XYZ file of N, CA, C and O in Angstrom:
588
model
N -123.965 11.184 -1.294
C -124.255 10.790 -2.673
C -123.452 11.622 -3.666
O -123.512 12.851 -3.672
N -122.884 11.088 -4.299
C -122.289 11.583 -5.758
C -123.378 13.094 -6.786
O -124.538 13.236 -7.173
N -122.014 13.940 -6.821
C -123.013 15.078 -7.366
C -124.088 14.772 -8.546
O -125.151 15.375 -8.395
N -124.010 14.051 -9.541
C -124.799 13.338 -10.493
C -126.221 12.813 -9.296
O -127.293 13.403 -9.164
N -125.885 11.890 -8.761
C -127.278 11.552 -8.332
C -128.122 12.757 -7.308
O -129.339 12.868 -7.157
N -126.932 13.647 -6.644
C -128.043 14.563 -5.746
C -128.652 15.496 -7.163
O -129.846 15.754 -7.011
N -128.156 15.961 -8.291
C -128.859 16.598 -9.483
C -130.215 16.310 -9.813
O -131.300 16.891 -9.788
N -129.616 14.873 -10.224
C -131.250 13.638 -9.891
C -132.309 14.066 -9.478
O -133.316 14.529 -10.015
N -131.880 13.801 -8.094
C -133.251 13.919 -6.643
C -133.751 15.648 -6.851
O -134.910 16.060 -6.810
N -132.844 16.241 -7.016
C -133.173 18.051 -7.491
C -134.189 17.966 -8.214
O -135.302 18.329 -7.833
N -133.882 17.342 -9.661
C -134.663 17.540 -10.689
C -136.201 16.559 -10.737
O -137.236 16.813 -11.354
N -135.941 15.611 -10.017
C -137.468 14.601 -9.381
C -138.279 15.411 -8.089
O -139.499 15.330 -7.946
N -137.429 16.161 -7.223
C -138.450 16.799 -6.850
C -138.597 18.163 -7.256
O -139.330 18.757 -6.465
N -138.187 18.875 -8.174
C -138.714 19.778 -8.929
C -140.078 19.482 -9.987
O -141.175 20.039 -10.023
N -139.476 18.305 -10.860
C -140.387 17.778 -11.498
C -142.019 17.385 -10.725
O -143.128 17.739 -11.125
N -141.644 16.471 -9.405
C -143.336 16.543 -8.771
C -143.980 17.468 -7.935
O -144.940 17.230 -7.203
N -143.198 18.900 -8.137
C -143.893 20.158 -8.035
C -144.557 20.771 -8.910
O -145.494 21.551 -8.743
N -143.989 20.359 -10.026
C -144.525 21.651 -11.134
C -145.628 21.158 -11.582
O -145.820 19.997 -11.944
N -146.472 22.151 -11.563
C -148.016 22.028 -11.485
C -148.362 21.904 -13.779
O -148.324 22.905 -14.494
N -148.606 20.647 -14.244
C -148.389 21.085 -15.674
C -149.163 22.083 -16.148
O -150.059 22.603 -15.484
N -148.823 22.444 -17.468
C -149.597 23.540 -18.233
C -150.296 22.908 -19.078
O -150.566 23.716 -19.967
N -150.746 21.916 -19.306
C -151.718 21.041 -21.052
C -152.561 21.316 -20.376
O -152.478 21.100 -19.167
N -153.795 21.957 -21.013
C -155.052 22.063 -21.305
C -155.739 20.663 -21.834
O -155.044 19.826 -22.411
N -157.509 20.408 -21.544
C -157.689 19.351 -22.045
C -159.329 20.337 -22.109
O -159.818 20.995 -21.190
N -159.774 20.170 -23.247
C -160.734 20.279 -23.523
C -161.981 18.932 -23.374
O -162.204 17.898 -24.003
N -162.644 19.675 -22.091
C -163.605 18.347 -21.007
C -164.523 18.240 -22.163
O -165.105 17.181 -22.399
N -164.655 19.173 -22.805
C -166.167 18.934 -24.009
C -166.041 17.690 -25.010
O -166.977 17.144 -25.594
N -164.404 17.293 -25.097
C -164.205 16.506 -26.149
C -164.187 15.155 -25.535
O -164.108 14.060 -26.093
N -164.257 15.387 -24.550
C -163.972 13.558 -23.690
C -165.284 13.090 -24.167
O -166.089 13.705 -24.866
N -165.378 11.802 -23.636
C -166.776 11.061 -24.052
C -167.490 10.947 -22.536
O -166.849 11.145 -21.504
N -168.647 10.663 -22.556
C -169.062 11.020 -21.097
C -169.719 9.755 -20.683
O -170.837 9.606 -21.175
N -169.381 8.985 -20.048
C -169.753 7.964 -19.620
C -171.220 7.670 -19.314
O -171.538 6.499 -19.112
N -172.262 8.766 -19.254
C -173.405 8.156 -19.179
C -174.219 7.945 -20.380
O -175.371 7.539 -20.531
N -173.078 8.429 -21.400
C -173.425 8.041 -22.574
C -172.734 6.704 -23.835
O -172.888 6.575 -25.049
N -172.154 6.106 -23.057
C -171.403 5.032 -23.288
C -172.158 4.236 -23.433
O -172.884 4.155 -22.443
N -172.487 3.297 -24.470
C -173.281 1.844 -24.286
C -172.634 0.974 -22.940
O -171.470 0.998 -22.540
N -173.251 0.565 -22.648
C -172.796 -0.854 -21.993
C -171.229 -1.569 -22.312
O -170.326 -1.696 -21.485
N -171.212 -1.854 -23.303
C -170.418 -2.963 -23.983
C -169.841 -2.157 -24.660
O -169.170 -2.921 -25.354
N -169.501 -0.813 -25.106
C -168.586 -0.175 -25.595
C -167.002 -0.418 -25.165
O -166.558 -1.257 -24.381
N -166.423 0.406 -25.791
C -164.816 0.242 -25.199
C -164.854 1.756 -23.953
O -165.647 2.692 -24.060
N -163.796 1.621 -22.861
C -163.932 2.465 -22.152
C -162.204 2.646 -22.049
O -161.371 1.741 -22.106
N -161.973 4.080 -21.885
C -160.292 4.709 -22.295
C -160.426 4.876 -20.991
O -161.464 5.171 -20.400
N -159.005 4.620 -20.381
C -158.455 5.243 -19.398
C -157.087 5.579 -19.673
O -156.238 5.321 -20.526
N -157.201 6.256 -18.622
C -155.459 6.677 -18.772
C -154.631 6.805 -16.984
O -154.616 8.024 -16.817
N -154.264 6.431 -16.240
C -153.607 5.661 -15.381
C -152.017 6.853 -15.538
O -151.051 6.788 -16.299
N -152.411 7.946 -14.330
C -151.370 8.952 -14.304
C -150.895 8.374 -12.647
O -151.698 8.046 -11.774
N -149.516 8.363 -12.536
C -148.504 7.927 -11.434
C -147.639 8.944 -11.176
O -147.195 9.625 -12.099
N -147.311 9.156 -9.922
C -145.548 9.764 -9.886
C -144.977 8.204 -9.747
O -145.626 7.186 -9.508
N -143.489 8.363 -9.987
C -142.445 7.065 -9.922
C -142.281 6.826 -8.807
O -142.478 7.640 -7.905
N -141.819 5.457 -8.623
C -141.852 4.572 -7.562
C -143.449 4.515 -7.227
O -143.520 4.229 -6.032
N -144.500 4.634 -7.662
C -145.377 4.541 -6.370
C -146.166 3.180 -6.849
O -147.272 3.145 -6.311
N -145.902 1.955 -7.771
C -146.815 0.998 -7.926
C -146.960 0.793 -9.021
O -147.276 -0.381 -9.213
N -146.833 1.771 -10.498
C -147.515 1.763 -11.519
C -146.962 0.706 -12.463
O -147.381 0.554 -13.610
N -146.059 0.033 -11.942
C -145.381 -1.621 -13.004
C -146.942 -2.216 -12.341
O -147.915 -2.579 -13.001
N -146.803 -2.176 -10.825
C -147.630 -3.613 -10.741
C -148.870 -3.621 -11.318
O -149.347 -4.501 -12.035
N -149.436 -2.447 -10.915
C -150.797 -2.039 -11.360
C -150.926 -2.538 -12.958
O -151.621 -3.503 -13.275
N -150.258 -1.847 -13.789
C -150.407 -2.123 -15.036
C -149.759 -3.795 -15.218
O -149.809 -4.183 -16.385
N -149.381 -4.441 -14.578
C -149.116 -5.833 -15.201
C -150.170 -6.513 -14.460
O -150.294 -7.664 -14.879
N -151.289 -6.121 -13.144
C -152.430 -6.513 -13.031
C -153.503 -6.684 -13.858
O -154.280 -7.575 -14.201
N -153.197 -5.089 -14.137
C -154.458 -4.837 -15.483
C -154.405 -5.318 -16.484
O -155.515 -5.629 -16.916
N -153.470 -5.580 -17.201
C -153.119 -5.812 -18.053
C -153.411 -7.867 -18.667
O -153.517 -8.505 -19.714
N -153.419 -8.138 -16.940
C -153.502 -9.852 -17.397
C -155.240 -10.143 -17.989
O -155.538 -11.210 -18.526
N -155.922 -9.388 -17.850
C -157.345 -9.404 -18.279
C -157.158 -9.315 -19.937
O -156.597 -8.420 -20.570
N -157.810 -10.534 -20.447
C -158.064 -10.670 -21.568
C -158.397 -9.404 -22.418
O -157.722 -9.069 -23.391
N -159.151 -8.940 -22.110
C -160.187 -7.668 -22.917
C -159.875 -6.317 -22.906
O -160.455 -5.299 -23.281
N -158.305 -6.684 -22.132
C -157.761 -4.811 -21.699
C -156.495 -4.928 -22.376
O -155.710 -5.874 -22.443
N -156.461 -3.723 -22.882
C -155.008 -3.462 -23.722
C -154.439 -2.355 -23.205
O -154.864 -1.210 -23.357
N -153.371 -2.717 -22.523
C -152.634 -1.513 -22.058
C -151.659 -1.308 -22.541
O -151.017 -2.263 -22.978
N -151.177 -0.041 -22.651
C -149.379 0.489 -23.194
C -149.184 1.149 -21.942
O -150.010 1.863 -21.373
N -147.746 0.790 -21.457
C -147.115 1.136 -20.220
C -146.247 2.144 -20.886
O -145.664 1.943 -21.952
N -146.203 3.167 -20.238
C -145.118 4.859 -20.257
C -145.503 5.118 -21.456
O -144.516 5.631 -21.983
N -146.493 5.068 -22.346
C -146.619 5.720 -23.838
C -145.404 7.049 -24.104
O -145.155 7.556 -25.198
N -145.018 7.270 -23.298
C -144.736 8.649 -23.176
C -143.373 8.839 -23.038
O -142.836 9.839 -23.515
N -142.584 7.759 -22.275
C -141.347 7.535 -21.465
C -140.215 8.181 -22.619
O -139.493 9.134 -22.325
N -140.176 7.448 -24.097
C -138.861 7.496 -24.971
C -139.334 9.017 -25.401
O -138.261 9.615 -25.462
N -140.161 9.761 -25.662
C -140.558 10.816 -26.004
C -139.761 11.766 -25.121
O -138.872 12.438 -25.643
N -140.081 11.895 -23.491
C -139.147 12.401 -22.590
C -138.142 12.334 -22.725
O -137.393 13.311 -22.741
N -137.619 10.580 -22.938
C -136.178 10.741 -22.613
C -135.508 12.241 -24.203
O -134.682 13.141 -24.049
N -136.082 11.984 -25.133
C -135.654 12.539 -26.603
C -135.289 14.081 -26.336
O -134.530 14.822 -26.961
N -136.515 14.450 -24.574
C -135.887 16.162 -24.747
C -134.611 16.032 -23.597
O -134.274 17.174 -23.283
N -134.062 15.331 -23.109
C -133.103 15.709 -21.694
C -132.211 16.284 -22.392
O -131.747 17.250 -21.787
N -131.781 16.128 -23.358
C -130.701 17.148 -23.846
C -130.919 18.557 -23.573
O -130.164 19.320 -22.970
N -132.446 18.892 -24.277
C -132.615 20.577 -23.996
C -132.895 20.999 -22.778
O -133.000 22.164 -22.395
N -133.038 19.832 -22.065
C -133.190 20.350 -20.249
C -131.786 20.577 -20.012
O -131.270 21.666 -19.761
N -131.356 19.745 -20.086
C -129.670 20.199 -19.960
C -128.636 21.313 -19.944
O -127.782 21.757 -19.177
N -129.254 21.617 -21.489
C -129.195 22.670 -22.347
C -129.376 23.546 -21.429
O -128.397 23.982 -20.823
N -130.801 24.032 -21.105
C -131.212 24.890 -20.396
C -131.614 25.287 -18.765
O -132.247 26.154 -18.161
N -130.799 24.038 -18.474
C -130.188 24.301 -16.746
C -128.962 25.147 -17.024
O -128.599 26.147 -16.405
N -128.339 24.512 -18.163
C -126.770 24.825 -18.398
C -126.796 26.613 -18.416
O -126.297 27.541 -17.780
N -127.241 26.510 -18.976
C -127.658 28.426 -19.302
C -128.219 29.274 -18.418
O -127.726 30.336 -18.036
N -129.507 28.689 -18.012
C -130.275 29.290 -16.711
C -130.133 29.366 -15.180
O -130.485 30.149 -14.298
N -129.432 28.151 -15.262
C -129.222 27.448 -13.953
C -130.267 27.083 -12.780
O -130.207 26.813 -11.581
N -131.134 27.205 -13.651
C -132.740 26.300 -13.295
C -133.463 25.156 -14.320
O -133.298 25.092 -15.538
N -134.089 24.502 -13.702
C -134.726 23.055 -14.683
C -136.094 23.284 -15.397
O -137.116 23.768 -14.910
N -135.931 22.933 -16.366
C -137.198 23.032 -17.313
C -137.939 22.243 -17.605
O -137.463 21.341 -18.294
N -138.890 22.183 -17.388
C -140.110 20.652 -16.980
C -140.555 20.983 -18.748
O -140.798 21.858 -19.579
N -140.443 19.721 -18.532
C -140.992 18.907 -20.082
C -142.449 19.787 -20.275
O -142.674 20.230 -21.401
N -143.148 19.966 -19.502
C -144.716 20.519 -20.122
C -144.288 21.923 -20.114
O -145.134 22.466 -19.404
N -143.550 22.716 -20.456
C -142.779 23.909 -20.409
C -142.235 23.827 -21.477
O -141.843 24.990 -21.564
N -141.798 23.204 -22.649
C -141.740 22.780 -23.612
C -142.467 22.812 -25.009
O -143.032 21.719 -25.058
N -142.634 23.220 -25.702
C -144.065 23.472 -26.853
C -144.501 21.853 -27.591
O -145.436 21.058 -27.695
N -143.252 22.045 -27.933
C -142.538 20.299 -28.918
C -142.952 19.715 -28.333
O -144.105 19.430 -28.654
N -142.430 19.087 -27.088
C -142.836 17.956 -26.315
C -144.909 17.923 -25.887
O -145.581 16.898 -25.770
N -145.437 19.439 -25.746
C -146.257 19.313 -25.413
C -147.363 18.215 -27.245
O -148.197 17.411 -27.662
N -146.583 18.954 -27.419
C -147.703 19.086 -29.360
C -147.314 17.311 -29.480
O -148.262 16.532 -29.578
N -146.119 16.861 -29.467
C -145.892 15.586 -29.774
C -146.642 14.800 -28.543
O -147.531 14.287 -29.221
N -146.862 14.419 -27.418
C -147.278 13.892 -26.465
C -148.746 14.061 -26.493
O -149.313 13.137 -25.910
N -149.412 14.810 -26.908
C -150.683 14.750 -27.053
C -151.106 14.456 -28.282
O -152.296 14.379 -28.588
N -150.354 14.313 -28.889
C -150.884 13.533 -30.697
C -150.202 12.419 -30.119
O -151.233 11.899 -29.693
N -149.631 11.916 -29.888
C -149.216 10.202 -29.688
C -150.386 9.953 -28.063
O -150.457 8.764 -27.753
N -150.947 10.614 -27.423
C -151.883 10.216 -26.726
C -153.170 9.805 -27.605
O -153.782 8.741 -27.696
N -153.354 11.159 -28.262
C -154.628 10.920 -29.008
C -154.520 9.953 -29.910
O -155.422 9.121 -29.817
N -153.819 9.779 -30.667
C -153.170 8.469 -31.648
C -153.680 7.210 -30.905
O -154.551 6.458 -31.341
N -153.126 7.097 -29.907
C -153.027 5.936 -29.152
C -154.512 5.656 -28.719
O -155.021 4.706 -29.313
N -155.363 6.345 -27.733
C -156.785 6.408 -27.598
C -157.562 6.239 -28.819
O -158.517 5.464 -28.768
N -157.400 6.614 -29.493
C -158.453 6.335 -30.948
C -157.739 5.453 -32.002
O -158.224 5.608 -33.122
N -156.774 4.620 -31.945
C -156.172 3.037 -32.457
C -155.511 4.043 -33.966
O -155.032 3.609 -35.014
N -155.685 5.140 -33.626
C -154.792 5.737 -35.239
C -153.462 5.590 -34.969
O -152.707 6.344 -34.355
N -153.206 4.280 -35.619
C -151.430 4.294 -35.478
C -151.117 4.777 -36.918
O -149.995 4.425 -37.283
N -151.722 5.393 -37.703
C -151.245 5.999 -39.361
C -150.056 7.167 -38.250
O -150.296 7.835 -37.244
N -149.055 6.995 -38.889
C -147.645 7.816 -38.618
C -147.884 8.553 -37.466
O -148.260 9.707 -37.260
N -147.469 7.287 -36.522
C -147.867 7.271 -35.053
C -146.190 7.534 -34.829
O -145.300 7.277 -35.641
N -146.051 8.118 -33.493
C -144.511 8.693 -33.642
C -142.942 7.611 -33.839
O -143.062 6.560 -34.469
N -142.329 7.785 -33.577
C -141.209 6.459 -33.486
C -141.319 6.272 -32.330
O -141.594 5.155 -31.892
N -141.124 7.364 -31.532
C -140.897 6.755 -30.073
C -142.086 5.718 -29.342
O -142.058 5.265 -28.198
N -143.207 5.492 -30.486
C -144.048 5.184 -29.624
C -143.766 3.074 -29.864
O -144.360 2.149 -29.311
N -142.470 3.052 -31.055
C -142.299 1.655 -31.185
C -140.922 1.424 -30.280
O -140.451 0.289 -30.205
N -140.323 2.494 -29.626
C -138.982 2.255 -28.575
C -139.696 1.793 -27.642
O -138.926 1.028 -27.061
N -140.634 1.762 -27.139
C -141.000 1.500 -26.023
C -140.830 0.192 -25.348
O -141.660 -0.696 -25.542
N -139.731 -0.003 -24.507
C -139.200 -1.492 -24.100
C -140.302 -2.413 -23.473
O -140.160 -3.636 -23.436
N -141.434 -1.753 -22.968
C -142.485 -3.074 -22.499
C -143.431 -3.491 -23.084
O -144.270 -4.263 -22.619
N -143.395 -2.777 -24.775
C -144.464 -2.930 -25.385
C -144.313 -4.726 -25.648
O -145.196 -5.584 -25.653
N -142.803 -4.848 -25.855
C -142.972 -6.657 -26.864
C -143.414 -7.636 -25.340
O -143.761 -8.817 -25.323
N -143.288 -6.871 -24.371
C -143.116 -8.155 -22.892
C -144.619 -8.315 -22.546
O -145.025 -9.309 -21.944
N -145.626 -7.063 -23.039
C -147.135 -6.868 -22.395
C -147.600 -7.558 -23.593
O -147.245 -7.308 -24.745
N -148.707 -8.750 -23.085
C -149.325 -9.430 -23.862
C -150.682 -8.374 -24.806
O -150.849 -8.322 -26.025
N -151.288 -7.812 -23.955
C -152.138 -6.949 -24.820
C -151.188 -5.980 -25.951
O -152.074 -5.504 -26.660
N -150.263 -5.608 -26.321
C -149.460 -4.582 -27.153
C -148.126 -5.078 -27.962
O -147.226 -4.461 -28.533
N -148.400 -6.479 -27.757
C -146.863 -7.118 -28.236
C -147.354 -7.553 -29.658
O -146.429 -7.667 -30.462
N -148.940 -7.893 -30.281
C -148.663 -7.671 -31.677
C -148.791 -6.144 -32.580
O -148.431 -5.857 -33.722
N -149.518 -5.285 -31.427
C -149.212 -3.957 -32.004
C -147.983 -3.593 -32.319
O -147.646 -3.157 -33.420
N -147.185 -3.777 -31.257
C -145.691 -3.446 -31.205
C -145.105 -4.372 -32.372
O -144.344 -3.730 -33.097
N -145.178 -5.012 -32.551
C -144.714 -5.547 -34.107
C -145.304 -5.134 -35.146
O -144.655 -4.865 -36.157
N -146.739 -4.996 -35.087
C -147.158 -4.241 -36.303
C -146.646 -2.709 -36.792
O -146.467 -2.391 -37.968
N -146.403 -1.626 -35.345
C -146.065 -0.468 -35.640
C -145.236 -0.346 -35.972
O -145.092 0.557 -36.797
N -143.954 -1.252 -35.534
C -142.639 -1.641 -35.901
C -142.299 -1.434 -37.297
O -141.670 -0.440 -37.659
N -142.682 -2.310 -38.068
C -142.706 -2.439 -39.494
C -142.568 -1.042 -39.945
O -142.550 -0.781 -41.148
């Protein structure tokens, strides 16, 4: 394989080693035995790549009553590879995105954004997102955030 793609496979299995650093405060979640019935219920649907997570989410997704956003997260990543770059270039080791401050602070306000329907100056990257216009649950959001 071409030195570019063995870099690749370096940096994918570096990446599904590193154990992340975000904190989540369990007190703030909502607790399901306190959920009405008929409330809305959040999930969030964590994958490594390749393992299923198109199909899954275009399963889930065909249900009337479920609104999913696929990779919320994806154009946000791509926005730091420069400073990974950056800082292989220098170090000559890889720097995982949750190692990052920026990326951490932005990714968890466009999570939380997203979970609680606050799209008030919801990030940009969260209208790059190429499967938002193709997924029937998010394709008039995705035009609305657009704007």
């Amino acid at each position: 394989p071409s030195q570019e793609k063995q870099n690749h496979r370096n940096n994918e299995r570096e990446n599904s080693q590193h154990t992340p650093k975000v904190q989540i405060d369990e007190d703030k979640l909502p607790q399901v035995e306190n959920c009405a019935p008929d409330s809305p219920r959040y999930v969030i649907l964590l994958t490594y790549g390749r393992s299923g997570s198109s199909l899954t989410s275009d399963i889930i997704s065909e249900h009337p009553d479920v609104f999913t956003y696929f990779e919320p997260l994806h154009n946000l990543a791509k926005s730091f590879t420069s400073k990974q770059k950056d800082y292989k270039e220098q170090n000559h080791k890889y720097l995982h995105l949750t190692d990052i401050h920026e990326y951490n602070s932005a990714a968890v306000s466009m999570i939380e954004k997203q979970m609680t329907c606050n799209y008030h100056r919801l990030s940009r990257f969260a209208t790059l997102n190429l499967h938002a216009p193709s997924i029937k649950s998010t394709k008039e959001l995705y035009h609305c955030v657009k704007r």
